[in-house]
Coordinates of C-alpha atoms in Angstrom, one line a residue:
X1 CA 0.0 0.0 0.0
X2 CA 1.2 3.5 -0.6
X3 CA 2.2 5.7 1.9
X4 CA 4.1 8.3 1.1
X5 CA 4.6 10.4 -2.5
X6 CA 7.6 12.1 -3.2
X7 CA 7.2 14.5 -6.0
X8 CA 10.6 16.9 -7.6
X9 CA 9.0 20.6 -8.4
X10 CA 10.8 22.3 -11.0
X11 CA 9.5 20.2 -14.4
X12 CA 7.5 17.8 -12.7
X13 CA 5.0 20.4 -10.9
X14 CA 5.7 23.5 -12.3
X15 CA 6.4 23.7 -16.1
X16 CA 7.9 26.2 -18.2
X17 CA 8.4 29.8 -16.8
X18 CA 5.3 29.0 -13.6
X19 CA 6.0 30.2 -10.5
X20 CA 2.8 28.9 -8.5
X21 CA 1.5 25.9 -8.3
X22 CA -1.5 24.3 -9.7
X23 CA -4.5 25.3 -6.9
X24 CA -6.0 21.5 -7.1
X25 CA -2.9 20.2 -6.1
X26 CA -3.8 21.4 -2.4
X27 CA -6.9 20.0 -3.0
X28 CA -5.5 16.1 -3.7
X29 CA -2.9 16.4 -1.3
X30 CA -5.3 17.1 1.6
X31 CA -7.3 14.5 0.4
X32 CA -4.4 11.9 0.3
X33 CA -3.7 12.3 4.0
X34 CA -6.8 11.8 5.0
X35 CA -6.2 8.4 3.4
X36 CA -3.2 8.1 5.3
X37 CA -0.7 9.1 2.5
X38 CA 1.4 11.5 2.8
X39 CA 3.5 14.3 0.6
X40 CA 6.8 14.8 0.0
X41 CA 7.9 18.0 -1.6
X42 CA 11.5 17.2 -3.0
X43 CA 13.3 19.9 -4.5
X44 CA 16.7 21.5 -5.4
X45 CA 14.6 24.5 -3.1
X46 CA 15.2 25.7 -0.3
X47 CA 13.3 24.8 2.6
X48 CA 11.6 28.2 3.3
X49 CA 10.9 28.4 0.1
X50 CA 9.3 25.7 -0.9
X51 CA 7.2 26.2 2.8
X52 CA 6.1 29.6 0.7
X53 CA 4.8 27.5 -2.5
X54 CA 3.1 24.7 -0.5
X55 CA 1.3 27.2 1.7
X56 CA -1.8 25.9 1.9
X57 CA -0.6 22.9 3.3
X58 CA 2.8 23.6 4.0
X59 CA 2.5 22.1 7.8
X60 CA 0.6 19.1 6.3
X61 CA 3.5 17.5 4.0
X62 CA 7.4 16.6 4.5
X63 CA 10.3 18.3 2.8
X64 CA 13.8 17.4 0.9
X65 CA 14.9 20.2 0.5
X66 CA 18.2 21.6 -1.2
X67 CA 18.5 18.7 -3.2
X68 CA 18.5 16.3 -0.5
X69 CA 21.2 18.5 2.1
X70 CA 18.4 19.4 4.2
X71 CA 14.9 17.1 5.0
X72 CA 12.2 18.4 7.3
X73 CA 9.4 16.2 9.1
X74 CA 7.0 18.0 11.1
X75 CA 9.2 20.9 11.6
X76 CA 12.3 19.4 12.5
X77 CA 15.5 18.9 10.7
X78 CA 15.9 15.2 10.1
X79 CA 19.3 15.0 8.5
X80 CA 21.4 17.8 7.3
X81 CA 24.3 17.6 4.5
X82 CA 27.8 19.5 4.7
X83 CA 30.3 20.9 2.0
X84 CA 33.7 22.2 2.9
X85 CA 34.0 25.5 3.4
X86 CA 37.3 25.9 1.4
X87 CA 35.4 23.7 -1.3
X88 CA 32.8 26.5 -1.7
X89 CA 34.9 29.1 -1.7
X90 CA 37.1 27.7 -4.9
X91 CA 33.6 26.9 -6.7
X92 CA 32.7 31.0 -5.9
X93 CA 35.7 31.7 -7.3
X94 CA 35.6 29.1 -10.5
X95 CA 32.4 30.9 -10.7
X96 CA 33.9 34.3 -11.0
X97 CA 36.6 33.6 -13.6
X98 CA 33.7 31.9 -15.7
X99 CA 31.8 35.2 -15.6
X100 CA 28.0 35.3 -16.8
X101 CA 27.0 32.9 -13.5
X102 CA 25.4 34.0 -10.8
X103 CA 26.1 31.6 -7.6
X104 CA 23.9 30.8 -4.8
X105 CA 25.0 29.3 -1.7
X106 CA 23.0 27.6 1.0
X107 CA 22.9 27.1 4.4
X108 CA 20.2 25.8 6.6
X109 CA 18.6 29.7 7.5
X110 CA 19.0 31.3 4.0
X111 CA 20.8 31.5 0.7
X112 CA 23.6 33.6 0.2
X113 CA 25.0 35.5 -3.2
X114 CA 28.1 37.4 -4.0
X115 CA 26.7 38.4 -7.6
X116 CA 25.9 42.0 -7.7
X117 CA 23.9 41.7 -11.1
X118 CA 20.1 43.0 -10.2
X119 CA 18.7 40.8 -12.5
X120 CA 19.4 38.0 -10.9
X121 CA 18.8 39.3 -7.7
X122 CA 15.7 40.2 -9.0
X123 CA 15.5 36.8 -10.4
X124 CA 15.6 34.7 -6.8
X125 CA 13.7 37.1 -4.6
X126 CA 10.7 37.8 -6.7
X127 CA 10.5 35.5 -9.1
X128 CA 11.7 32.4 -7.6
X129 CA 10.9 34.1 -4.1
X130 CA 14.2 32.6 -2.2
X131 CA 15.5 34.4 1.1
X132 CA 18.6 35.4 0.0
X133 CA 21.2 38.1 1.6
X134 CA 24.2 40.1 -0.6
X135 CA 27.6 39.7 0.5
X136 CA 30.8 41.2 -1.1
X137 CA 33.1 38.1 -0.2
X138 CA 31.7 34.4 0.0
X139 CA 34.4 34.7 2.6
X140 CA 31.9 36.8 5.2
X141 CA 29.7 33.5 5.6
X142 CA 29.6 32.3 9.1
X143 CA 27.5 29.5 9.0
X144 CA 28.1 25.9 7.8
X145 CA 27.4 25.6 4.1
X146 CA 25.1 23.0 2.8
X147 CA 25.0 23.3 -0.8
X148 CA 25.8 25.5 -3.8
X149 CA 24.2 26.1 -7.2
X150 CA 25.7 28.2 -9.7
X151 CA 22.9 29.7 -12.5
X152 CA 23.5 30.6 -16.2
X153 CA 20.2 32.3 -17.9
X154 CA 21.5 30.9 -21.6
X155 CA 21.3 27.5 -19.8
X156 CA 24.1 25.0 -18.4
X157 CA 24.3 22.5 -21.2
X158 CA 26.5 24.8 -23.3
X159 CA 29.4 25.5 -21.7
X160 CA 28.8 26.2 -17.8
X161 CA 28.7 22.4 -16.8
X162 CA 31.6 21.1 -18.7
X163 CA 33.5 24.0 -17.4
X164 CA 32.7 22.7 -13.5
X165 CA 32.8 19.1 -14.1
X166 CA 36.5 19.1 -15.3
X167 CA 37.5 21.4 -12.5
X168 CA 35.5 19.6 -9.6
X169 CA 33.9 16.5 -10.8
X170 CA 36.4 14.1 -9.2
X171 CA 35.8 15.9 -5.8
X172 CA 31.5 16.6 -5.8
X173 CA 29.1 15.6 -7.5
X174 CA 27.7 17.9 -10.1
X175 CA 23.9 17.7 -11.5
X176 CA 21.5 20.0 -13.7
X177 CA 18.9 21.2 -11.2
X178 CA 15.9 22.7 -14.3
X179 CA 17.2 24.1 -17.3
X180 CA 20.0 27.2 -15.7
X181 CA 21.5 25.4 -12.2
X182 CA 24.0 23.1 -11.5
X183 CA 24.0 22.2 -8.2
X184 CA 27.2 21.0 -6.1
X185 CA 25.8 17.9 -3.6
X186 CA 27.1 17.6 -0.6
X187 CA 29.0 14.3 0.2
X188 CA 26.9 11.2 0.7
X189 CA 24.0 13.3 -0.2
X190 CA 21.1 13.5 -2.7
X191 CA 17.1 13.2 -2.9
X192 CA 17.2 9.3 -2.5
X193 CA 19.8 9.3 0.1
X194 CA 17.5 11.9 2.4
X195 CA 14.2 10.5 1.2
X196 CA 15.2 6.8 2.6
X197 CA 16.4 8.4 5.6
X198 CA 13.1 10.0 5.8
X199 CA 11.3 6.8 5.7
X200 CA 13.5 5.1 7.9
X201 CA 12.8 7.7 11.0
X202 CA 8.9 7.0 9.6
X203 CA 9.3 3.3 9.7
X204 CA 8.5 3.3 6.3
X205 CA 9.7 0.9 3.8
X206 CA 10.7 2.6 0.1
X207 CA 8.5 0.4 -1.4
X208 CA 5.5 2.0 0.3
X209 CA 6.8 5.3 -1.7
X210 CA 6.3 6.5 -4.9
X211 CA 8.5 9.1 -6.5
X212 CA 8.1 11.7 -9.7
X213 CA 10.8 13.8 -11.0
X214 CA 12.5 15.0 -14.6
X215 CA 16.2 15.8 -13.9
X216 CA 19.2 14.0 -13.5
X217 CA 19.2 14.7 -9.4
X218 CA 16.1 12.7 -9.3
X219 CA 17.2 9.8 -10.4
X220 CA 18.2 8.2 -7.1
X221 CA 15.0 8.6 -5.9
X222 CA 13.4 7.2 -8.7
X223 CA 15.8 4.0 -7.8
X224 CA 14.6 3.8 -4.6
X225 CA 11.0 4.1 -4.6
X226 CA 8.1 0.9 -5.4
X227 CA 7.2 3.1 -8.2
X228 CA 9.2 6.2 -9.8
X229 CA 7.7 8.1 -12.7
X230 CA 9.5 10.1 -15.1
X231 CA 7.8 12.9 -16.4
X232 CA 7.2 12.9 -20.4
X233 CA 9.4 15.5 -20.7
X234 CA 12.1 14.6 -18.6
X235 CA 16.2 14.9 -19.4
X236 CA 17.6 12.2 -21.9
X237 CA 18.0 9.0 -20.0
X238 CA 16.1 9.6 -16.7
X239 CA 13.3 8.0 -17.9
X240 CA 15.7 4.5 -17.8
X241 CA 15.8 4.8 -14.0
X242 CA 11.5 4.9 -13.8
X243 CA 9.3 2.8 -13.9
X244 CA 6.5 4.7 -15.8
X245 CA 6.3 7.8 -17.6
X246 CA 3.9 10.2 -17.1
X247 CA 2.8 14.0 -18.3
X248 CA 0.9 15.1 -15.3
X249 CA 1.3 14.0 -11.8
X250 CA -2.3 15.1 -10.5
X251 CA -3.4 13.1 -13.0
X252 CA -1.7 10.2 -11.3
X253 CA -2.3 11.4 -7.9
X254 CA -6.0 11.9 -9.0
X255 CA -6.3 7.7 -9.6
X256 CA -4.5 7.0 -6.8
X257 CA -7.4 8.9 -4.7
X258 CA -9.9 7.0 -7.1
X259 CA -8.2 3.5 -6.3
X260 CA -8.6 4.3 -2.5
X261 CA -11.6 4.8 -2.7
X262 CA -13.5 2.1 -4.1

């Protein structure tokens, strides 16, 4: 029986340029706990974040936050990832000799940036609607650092990834997060490692799970899950690490409610 549905945002829930979720959404998801089965929101977000774009339910569903680095039950931290601090400061800098990337760096209050460019400032605070502060020097950053994405508005698959995966692939792992972020994972760390640690302070069994998600950093929670979907439009390959394809998750969410209740 299923008990708990993990769903990626970016791609698989919002598509194209949205920046809210679909309204029914809330709807099903209510309706799915009262079955006793329960939401996941697992993103490359951050936590606060994605609290902000579940808010109609945000204290009724379970979070994975920051590509896995940071999971919340109930309000609580349940696991939390670390990078190395001199790590992050040589992918700000790699960032900086690039040029034309804007870096984010998270920690488990907020998101920090060192770009200056108002754009993108613009970009994260009212369009993406991320806490974020401005500092001139990575280097001002007292607080432990749990991931980092860098962004690229012409997209990473051109240059920007290559560029960070020769300098830092043999020391982190790299993965498109949407269509402009690389994210930098922190060791032993992704969406299938926090999910199954999720489910393990639940006494949940993965089978019990199903999972959703388009992008390469979802793809170790489609492994672990009883039933991963791909989404129809998903990156070359991740649908090889689903079990089913699918174009709209309420849709299958939706049938899942129908199945419980006959």
């Amino acid at each position: 029986m299923i008990q708990y549905i993990a769903s990626d945002v970016d791609g698989t829930l919002l598509h194209g340029h949205a920046t809210t979720l679909n309204p029914e959404l809330f709807d099903i998801i209510r309706q799915l706990k009262e079955h006793g089965i329960h939401f996941i929101a697992a993103s490359g977000r951050q936590y606060k974040n994605l609290q902000r774009l579940f808010a109609p339910v945000k204290d009724d569903i379970s979070y994975v936050a920051e590509n896995g680095s940071m999971c919340v039950h109930d309000g609580k931290i349940v696991s939390l990832g670390h990078i190395d601090t001199d790590l992050i400061y040589e992918i700000a800098d790699a960032a900086k000799e690039y040029g034309h990337c804007h870096t984010l760096i998270s920690t488990a209050r907020t998101g920090y940036t060192d770009s200056q460019d108002p754009d993108y400032i613009n970009h994260i605070r009212n369009d993406v609607g991320y806490d974020m502060d401005i500092v001139q020097n990575v280097r001002d950053i007292k607080e432990p650092f749990i991931k980092i994405a860098v962004c690229d508005f012409d997209g990473t698959e051109k240059r920007l990834r290559a560029y960070f995966q020769e300098r830092f692939g043999d020391r982190i792992k790299i993965v498109t997060s949407g269509n402009i972020w690389i994210d930098f994972i922190a060791p032993g760390t992704n969406k299938g490692t926090a999910l199954k640690h999720l489910l393990k302070v639940l006494d949940i069994t993965p089978e019990e799970c199903i999972a959703f998600g388009d992008q390469y950093n979802d793809i170790e929670m489609l492994e672990l899950v009883g039933t991963g979907y791909a989404m129809a439009n998903a990156a070359p390959g991740v649908a090889d690490h689903a079990d089913a394809v699918t174009s709209s998750v309420e849709d299958v969410l939706e049938k899942i409610l129908l199945d419980v209740n006959l």
